[in-house]
XYZ file of C-alpha atoms in Angstrom:
481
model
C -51.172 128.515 -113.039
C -54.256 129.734 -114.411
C -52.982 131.026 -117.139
C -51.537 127.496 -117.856
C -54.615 126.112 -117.304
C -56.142 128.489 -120.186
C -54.021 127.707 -122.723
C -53.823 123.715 -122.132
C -57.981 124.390 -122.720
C -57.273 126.218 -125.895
C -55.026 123.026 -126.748
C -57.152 120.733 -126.408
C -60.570 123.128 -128.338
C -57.911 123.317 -131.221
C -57.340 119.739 -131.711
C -61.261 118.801 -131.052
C -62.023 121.937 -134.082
C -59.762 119.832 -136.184
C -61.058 116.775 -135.789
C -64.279 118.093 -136.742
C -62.943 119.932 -139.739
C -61.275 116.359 -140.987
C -64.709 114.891 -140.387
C -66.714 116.513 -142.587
C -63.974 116.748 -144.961
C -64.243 112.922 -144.953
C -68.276 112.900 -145.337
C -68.381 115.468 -147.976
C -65.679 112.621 -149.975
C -68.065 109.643 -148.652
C -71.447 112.285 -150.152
C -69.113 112.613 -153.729
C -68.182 108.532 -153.506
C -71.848 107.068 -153.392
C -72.768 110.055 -156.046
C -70.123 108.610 -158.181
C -71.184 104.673 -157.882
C -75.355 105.906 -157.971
C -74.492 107.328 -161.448
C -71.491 104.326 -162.260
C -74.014 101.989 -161.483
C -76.948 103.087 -163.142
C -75.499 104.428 -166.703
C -72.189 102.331 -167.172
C -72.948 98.712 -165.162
C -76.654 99.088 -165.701
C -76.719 97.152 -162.189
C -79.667 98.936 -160.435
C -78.953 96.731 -156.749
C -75.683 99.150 -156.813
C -77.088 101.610 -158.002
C -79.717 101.428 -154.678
C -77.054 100.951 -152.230
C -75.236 103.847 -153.215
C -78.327 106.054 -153.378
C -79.195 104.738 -150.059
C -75.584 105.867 -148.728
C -75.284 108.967 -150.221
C -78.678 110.023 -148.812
C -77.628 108.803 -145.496
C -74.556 110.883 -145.438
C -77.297 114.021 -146.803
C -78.939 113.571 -143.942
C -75.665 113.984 -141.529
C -75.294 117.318 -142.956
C -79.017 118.039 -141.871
C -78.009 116.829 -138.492
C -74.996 119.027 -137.662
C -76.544 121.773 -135.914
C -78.557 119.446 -133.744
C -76.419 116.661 -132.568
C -72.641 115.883 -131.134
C -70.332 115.463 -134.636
C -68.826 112.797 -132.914
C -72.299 111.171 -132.246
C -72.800 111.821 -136.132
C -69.291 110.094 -136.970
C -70.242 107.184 -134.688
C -73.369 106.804 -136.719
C -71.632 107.856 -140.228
C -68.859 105.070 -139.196
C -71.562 102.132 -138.895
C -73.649 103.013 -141.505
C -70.604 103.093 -143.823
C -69.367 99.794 -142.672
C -72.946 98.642 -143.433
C -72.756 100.156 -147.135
C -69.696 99.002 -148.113
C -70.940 95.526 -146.566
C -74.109 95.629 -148.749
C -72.200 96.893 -151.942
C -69.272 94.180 -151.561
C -72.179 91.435 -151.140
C -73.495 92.838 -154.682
C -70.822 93.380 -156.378
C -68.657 89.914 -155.926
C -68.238 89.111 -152.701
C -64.921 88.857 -151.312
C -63.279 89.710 -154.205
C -64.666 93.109 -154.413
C -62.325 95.788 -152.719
C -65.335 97.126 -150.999
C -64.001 94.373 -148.365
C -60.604 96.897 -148.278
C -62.483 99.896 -147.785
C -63.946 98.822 -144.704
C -60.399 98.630 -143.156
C -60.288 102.142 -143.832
C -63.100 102.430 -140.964
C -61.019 101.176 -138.179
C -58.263 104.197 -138.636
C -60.481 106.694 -138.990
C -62.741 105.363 -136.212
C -59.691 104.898 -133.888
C -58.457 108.718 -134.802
C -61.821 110.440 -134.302
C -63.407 107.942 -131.553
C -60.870 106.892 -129.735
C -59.884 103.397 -128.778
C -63.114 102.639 -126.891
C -65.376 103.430 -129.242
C -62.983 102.174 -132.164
C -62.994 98.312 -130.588
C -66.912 98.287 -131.128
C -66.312 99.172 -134.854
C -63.473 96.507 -135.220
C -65.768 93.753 -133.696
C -68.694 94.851 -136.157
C -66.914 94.779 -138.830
C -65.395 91.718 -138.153
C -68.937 90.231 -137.824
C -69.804 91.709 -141.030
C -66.168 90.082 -142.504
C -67.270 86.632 -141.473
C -71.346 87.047 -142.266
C -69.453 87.905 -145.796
C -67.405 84.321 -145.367
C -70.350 82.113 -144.298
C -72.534 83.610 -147.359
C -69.855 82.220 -150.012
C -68.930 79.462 -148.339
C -72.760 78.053 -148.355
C -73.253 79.288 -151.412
C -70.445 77.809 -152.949
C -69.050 81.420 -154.543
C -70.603 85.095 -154.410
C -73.992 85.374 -153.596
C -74.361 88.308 -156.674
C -71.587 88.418 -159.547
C -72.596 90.828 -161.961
C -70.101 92.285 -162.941
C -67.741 90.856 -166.025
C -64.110 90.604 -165.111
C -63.617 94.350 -167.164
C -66.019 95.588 -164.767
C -64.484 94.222 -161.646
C -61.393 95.934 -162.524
C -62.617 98.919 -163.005
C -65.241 99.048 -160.015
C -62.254 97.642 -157.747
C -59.886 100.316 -159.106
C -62.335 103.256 -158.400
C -63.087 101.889 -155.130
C -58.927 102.019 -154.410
C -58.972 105.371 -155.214
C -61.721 105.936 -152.574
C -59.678 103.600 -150.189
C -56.439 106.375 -150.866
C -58.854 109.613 -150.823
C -60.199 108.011 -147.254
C -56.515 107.632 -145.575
C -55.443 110.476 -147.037
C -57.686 112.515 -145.408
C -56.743 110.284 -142.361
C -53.070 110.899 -142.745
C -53.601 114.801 -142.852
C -55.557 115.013 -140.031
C -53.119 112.958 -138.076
C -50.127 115.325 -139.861
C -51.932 118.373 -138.822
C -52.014 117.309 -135.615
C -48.510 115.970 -135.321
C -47.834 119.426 -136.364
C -49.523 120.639 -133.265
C -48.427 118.258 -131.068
C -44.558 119.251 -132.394
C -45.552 122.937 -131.806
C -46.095 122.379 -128.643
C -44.051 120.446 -127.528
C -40.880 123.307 -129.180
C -43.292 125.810 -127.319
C -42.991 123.679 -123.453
C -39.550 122.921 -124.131
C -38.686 126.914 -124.698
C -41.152 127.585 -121.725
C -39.204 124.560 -119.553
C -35.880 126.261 -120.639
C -36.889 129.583 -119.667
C -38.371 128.495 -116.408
C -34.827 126.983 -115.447
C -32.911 130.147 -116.241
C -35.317 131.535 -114.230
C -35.106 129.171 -111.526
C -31.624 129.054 -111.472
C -31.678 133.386 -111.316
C -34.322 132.683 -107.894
C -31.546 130.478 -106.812
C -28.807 132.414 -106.760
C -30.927 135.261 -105.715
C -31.823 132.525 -102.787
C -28.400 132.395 -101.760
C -27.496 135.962 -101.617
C -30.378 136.591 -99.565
C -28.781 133.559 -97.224
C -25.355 134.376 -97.079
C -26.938 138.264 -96.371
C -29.233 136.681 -93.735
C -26.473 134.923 -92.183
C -24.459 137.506 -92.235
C -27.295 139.883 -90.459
C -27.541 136.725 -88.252
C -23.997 136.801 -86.808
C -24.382 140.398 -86.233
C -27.052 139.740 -84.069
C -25.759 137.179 -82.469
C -22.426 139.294 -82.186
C -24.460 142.315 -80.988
C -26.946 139.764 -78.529
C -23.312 138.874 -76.682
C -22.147 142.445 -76.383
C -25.784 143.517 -75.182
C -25.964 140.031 -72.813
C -22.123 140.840 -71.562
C -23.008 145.051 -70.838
C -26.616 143.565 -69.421
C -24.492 141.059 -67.566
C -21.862 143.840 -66.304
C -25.002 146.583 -65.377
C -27.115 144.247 -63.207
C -24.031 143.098 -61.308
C -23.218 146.446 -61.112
C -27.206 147.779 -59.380
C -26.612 144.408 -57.373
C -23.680 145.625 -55.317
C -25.427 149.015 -55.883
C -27.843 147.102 -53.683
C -25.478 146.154 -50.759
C -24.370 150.060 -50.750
C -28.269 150.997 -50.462
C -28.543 148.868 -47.607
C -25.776 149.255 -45.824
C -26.839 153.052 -45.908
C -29.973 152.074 -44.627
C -30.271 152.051 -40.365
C -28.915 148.116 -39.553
C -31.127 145.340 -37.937
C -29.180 145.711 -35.291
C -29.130 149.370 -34.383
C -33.284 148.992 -35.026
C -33.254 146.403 -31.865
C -31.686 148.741 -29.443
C -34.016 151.685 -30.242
C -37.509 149.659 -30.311
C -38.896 147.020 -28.128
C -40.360 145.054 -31.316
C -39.227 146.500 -35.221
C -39.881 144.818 -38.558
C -39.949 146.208 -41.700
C -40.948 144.775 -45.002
C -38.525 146.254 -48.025
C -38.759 144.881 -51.701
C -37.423 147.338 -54.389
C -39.078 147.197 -57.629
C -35.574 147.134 -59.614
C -32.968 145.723 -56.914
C -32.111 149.543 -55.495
C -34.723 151.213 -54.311
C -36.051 155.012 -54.336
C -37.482 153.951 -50.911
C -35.677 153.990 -47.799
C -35.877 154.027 -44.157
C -34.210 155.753 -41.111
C -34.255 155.464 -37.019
C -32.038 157.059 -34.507
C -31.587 158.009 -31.128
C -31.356 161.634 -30.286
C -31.061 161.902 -26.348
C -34.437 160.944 -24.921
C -36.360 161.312 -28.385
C -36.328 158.539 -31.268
C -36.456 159.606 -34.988
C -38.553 157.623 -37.103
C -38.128 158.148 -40.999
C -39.778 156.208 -44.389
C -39.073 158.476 -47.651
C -40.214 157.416 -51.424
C -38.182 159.782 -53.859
C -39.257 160.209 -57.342
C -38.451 157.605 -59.788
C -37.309 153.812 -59.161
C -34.282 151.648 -59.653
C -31.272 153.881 -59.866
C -32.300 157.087 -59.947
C -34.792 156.794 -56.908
C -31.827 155.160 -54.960
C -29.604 157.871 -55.827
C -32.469 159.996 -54.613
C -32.975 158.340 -51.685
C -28.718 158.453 -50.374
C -29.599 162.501 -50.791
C -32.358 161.891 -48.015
C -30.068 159.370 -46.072
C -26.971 161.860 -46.279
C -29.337 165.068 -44.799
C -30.600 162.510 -42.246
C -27.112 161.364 -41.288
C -25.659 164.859 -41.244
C -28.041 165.910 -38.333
C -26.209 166.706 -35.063
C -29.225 167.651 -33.133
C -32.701 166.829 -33.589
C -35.086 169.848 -34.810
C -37.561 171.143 -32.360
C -40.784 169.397 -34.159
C -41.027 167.131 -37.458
C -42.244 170.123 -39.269
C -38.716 172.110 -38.612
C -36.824 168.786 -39.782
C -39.326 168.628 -42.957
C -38.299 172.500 -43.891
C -34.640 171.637 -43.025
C -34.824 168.722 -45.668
C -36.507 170.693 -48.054
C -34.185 173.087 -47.991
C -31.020 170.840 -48.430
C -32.826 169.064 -51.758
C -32.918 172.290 -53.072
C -29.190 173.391 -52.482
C -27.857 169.599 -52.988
C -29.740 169.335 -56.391
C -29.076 172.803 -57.519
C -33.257 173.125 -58.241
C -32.622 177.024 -58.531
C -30.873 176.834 -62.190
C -32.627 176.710 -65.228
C -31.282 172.874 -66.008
C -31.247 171.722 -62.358
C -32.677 168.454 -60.975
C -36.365 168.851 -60.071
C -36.911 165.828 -58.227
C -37.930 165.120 -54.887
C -39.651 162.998 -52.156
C -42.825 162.081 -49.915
C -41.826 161.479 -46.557
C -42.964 160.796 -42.901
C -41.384 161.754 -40.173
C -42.244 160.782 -36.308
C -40.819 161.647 -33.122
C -41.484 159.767 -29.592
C -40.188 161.058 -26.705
C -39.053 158.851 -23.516
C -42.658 159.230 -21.811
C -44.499 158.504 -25.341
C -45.062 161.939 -26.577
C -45.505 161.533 -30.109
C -44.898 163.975 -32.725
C -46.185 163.310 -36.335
C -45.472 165.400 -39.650
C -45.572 164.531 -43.216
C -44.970 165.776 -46.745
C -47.372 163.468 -48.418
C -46.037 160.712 -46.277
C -47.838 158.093 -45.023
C -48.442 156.857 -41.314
C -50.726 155.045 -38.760
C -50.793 154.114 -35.019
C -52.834 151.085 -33.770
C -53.913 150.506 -30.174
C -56.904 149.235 -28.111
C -59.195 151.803 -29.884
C -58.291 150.476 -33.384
C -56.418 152.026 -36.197
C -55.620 155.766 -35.927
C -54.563 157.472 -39.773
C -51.739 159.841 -39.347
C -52.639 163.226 -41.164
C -49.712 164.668 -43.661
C -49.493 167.714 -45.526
C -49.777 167.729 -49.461
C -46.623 168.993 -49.919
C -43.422 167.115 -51.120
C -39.653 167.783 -50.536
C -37.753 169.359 -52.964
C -38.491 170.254 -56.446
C -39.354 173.884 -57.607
C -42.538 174.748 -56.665
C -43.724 177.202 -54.264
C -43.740 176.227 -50.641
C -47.089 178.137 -49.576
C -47.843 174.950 -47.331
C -46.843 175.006 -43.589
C -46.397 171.141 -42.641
C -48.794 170.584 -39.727
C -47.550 168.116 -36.850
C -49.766 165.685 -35.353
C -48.626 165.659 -31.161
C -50.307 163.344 -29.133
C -49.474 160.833 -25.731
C -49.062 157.003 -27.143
C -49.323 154.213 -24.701
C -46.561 151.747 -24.392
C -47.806 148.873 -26.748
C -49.408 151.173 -29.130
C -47.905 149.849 -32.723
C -46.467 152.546 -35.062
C -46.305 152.201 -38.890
C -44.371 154.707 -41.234
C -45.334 153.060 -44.725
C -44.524 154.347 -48.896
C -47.717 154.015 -51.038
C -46.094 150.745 -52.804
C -48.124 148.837 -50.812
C -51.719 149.667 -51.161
C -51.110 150.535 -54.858
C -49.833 147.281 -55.965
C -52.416 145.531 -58.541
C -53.258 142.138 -57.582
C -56.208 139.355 -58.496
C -58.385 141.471 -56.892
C -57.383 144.490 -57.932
C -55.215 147.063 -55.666
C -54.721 146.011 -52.496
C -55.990 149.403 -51.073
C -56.004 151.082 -47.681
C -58.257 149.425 -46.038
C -57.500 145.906 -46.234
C -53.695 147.223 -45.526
C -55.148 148.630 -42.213
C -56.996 145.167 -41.629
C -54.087 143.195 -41.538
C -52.623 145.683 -38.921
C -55.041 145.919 -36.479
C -55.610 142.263 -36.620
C -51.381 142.283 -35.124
C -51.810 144.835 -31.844
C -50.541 143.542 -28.548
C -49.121 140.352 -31.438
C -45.308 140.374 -32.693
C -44.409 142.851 -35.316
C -42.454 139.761 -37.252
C -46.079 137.885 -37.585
C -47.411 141.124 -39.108
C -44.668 141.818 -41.767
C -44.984 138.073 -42.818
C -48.737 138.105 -42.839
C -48.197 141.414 -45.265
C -45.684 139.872 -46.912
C -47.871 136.433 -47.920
C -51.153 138.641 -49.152
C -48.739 140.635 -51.277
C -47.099 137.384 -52.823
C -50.267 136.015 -53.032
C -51.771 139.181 -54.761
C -48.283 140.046 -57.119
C -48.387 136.375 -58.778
C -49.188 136.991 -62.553
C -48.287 140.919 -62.097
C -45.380 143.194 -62.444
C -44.823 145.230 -59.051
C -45.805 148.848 -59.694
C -43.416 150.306 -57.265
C -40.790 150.169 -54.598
C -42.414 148.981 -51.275
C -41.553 149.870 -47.736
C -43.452 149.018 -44.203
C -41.616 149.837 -40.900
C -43.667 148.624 -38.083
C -42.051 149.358 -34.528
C -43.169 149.561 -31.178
C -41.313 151.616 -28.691
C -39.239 150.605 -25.485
């Protein structure tokens, strides 16, 4: 565009250059005219009025020569147009009047006033010399002829034939300032043609070029949309798939049902991150002792659920109930590590945090945990449940004894086995945390365990809304028979 720009600028200096190269041309002819009828005048006519008008115009047009450096040319040719007019006026008055051709010459004014002026500027040189025309008429009509006559008819001739030949010098300087720029104008015009030519091969190459790219994009597009429906079908056929995954994982898991028979009051709040969960949950009935179990294996969605059916198959397999928490840890530990082959090189390294909690029939409770997590509330608050940092399975050395917490419960003393889920979870005011998680429990004792789960349940809603849950979740609140 710019470059455009430039040379439509360069266009339009050339033809102004011109203009002013014809103009002076034309002066310089107008200079050598009045020179011509000064010395016509005074040595063949002997007519000195001539004589002074034409020494009067010729130092008139001297003095536009003077000017050129200080003022517009086309301010000097608006000037050298009226006093020209003027001149030939004055010498047609004194040299016969309407019969002179010094009335011709002044048509000569309105081309080259219309070529260098404009039309504008060219109407006010039309309407004075139309004035001039008809001052010209009224002067012979009241005088009854020409005002001055001279010149014998000899004379006449001659004066009007040199003044013709200044009337064809005049347009033909017009006429080849108007040619040259024809020329120009032709020039250019061959030059925007080639350009407009050029510019629609070029267009047309962008266009074709266009409609590759479309017919490519298109193409590219129905791959997508190709590969989008295999993706959405195999998305499709993989979450139906970790949904019935789901109603394995909780059939697994110890029923509603069973839960009733073994506790006086149980409710447990479960909400896997990715529909299976690396959570779980386990309660039976070993004589006159209960087993209480909440496990969070490594990893979420499938893998953690996988995970978690290990823990569920060890707990499942037991016969007999260990002698103390810490003997069923050690037992569990031990099974991770032969179920997940964790002695090779390339074996599975995963494991779990767990809690495990025995009651007895006359509430003798038994606490151990590997980095599990556990409470008890009764009349004297909220009582933490101490575990040992020490997880199931994985490869790492076992210096650690698990240490069991044993202590007498009362009846309505309310038990929670809990996964770190909970207090972890991000929320509008940041994690939950530990503390208002212990809140919410105390502020159930001696209430029903459903009232406490839902109560849990609403601050975590409440607290999720806006944010992705960081991690399976699991509460099992129970209070024994």
């Amino acid at each position: 565009m710019n470059s455009n720009l430039n040379a439509q600028l360069l266009y339009g200096n050339k033809i102004e250059l011109d203009k002013e190269k014809s103009f002076w041309r034309k002066t310089k002819s107008s200079f050598l005219l009045f020179t011509f009828f000064s010395l016509v005048g005074f040595y063949y006519f002997q007519f000195s009025l001539t004589t002074i008008i034409s020494t009067i115009g010729m130092f008139i047009v001297l003095s536009l020569f003077l000017l050129k450096k200080k003022l517009n040319w086309m301010t000097l040719c608006t000037g050298y147009l009226y006093v020209m007019s003027s001149m030939l006026f004055a010498l047609a008055i004194t040299t016969g009047g309407i019969k002179s051709h010094a009335v011709a010459f002044l048509a000569t004014t309105l081309v080259t006033s219309y070529w260098f002026l404009g039309k504008k500027a060219s109407r006010y040189i039309l309407l004075y010399n139309f004035i001039l025309l008809c001052t010209l008429l009224i002067i012979e009509w009241t005088n009854g002829g020409p005002l001055f006559d001279p010149l014998t008819s000899t004379q006449q001739v001659i004066f009007n034939w040199t003044l013709d030949l200044g009337i064809l010098a005049n347009i033909s300087n017009d006429v080849k300032s108007i040619d040259q720029q024809t020329s120009l104008f032709q020039s250019k015009l061959q030059k925007n043609s080639d350009e407009l030519i050029q510019f629609g091969e070029e267009l047309s190459q962008t266009n074709e070029e266009i409609n590759a790219q479309k017919e490519e994009i298109e193409s590219q597009r129905d791959k997508i949309e190709k590969s989008h429906l295999q993706l959405s079908k195999s998305l499709e056929h993989v979450t139906d798939s970790i949904r019935y995954a789901k109603t394995i994982q909780m059939a697994l898991l110890t029923s509603k049902e069973e839960l009733n028979k073994i506790f006086k009051e149980v409710n447990i709040l479960f909400r896997p991150r990715d529909h299976v969960s690396g959570d779980f949950y386990f309660a039976r009935k070993f004589g006159n002792r209960t087993l209480i179990v909440v496990g969070d294996c490594t990893g979420h969605g499938v893998p953690g659920a996988l995970l978690s059916m290990v823990g569920l198959e060890a707990l499942d397999r037991l016969q007999e109930l260990p002698e103390s928490p810490a003997e069923l840890l050690e037992k569990m530990d031990h099974y991770f590590f032969e179920k997940l082959r964790q002695s090779s090189v390339d074996g599975n390294q995963d494991g779990m945090d767990i809690s495990v909690a025995y009651i007895d029939h006359d509430y003798r409770f038994q606490y151990a945990g590997a980095k599990g997590k556990g409470l008890l509330v009764d009349n004297s608050g909220v009582i933490p449940l101490k575990s040992t940092t020490r997880s199931i399975g994985g490869k790492f050395k076992k210096n650690k004894v698990f240490e069991v917490t044993d202590m007498q419960i009362q009846p309505d003393t309310l038990i929670c086995l809990y996964t770190d889920g909970y207090i972890d979870q991000n929320g509008v005011k940041g994690k939950i945390g530990s503390l208002r998680f212990r809140n919410i429990l105390e502020k159930y004792y001696l209430k029903y365990t459903k009232d406490c789960i839902d109560e849990l349940e609403t601050v975590l809603n409440y607290e999720t809304e806006g944010f992705q849950q960081r991690d399976d979740i699991t509460v099992f609140v129970a209070i024994h028979h």
